[in-house]
PDB file of C-alpha atoms in Angstrom:
ATOM      1  CA  MET A   1      65.508  78.307  79.532  1.00  0.00           C
ATOM      2  CA  LYS A   2      67.823  81.031  78.290  1.00  0.00           C
ATOM      3  CA  LYS A   3      66.522  83.428  80.966  1.00  0.00           C
ATOM      4  CA  ILE A   4      66.893  80.931  83.806  1.00  0.00           C
ATOM      5  CA  VAL A   5      70.672  80.579  83.469  1.00  0.00           C
ATOM      6  CA  PRO A   6      71.408  84.290  84.080  1.00  0.00           C
ATOM      7  CA  LEU A   7      68.900  84.270  86.940  1.00  0.00           C
ATOM      8  CA  ILE A   8      70.721  81.374  88.612  1.00  0.00           C
ATOM      9  CA  LEU A   9      74.053  83.136  88.085  1.00  0.00           C
ATOM     10  CA  LEU A  10      72.675  86.297  89.678  1.00  0.00           C
ATOM     11  CA  MET A  11      71.327  84.235  92.556  1.00  0.00           C
ATOM     12  CA  LEU A  12      74.827  82.877  93.128  1.00  0.00           C
ATOM     13  CA  LEU A  13      76.112  86.475  93.232  1.00  0.00           C
ATOM     14  CA  TYR A  14      73.636  87.405  95.971  1.00  0.00           C
ATOM     15  CA  PRO A  15      76.123  86.913  98.850  1.00  0.00           C
ATOM     16  CA  LEU A  16      78.443  89.375  97.119  1.00  0.00           C
ATOM     17  CA  PHE A  17      75.535  91.807  96.866  1.00  0.00           C
ATOM     18  CA  LEU A  18      74.950  91.509 100.621  1.00  0.00           C
ATOM     19  CA  ARG A  19      78.610  92.232 101.309  1.00  0.00           C
ATOM     20  CA  LEU A  20      78.528  95.184  98.916  1.00  0.00           C
ATOM     21  CA  VAL A  21      75.694  96.809 100.851  1.00  0.00           C
ATOM     22  CA  HIS A  22      77.328  95.799 104.148  1.00  0.00           C
ATOM     23  CA  ILE A  23      74.647  93.396 105.359  1.00  0.00           C
ATOM     24  CA  GLN A  24      76.259  90.667 107.446  1.00  0.00           C
ATOM     25  CA  ASP A  25      73.120  89.405 109.169  1.00  0.00           C
ATOM     26  CA  LEU A  26      71.690  86.224 107.630  1.00  0.00           C
ATOM     27  CA  ARG A  27      68.174  87.354 108.528  1.00  0.00           C
ATOM     28  CA  ALA A  28      68.457  89.609 105.477  1.00  0.00           C
ATOM     29  CA  ILE A  29      68.018  86.605 103.213  1.00  0.00           C
ATOM     30  CA  PRO A  30      64.333  87.497 102.481  1.00  0.00           C
ATOM     31  CA  LEU A  31      65.736  90.458 100.576  1.00  0.00           C
ATOM     32  CA  ILE A  32      66.597  87.972  97.835  1.00  0.00           C
ATOM     33  CA  VAL A  33      63.042  87.984  96.447  1.00  0.00           C
ATOM     34  CA  PRO A  34      62.923  91.665  95.394  1.00  0.00           C
ATOM     35  CA  TYR A  35      66.545  91.436  94.263  1.00  0.00           C
ATOM     36  CA  LEU A  36      65.788  88.468  91.997  1.00  0.00           C
ATOM     37  CA  LEU A  37      62.554  89.942  90.685  1.00  0.00           C
ATOM     38  CA  GLY A  38      64.376  93.135  89.779  1.00  0.00           C
ATOM     39  CA  ARG A  39      67.164  91.244  88.041  1.00  0.00           C
ATOM     40  CA  LEU A  40      64.708  89.013  86.214  1.00  0.00           C
ATOM     41  CA  SER A  41      62.749  92.023  84.984  1.00  0.00           C
ATOM     42  CA  ILE A  42      65.968  93.622  83.710  1.00  0.00           C
ATOM     43  CA  ILE A  43      66.916  90.386  81.925  1.00  0.00           C
ATOM     44  CA  VAL A  44      63.481  90.132  80.291  1.00  0.00           C
ATOM     45  CA  ILE A  45      63.413  93.789  79.230  1.00  0.00           C
ATOM     46  CA  VAL A  46      66.931  93.700  77.761  1.00  0.00           C
ATOM     47  CA  SER A  47      66.345  90.410  75.938  1.00  0.00           C
ATOM     48  CA  GLU A  48      63.055  91.637  74.460  1.00  0.00           C
ATOM     49  CA  ILE A  49      64.623  94.926  73.327  1.00  0.00           C
ATOM     50  CA  GLY A  50      67.497  92.946  71.794  1.00  0.00           C
ATOM     51  CA  SER A  51      65.178  90.600  69.932  1.00  0.00           C
ATOM     52  CA  PHE A  52      63.148  93.572  68.648  1.00  0.00           C
ATOM     53  CA  VAL A  53      66.290  95.290  67.363  1.00  0.00           C
ATOM     54  CA  LEU A  54      67.501  92.089  65.711  1.00  0.00           C
ATOM     55  CA  ARG A  55      64.136  91.613  64.004  1.00  0.00           C
ATOM     56  CA  LYS A  56      64.309  95.158  62.632  1.00  0.00           C
ATOM     57  CA  LEU A  57      67.900  94.771  61.410  1.00  0.00           C
ATOM     58  CA  ARG A  58      67.341  91.443  59.618  1.00  0.00           C
ATOM     59  CA  PRO A  59      66.294  91.617  56.009  1.00  0.00           C
ATOM     60  CA  PRO A  60      62.774  90.324  55.379  1.00  0.00           C
ATOM     61  CA  LYS A  61      62.487  86.688  54.350  1.00  0.00           C
ATOM     62  CA  GLU A  62      61.702  86.173  50.691  1.00  0.00           C
ATOM     63  CA  GLN A  63      59.277  83.415  49.821  1.00  0.00           C
TER      64      GLN A  63
END
């Protein structure tokens, strides 16, 4: 669930992305699939690296 929220936010930013690359034609909408897959992969990679770093920084649990 925590990875879906940023994905939805990035999806809402897609029209701004189209303006940034100067695409005004609505037939460019199929470009959203590679855009979203790229963003999702970045989100997953960053979150996994962050969780790995946090696991290494935390002191081990004592039983």
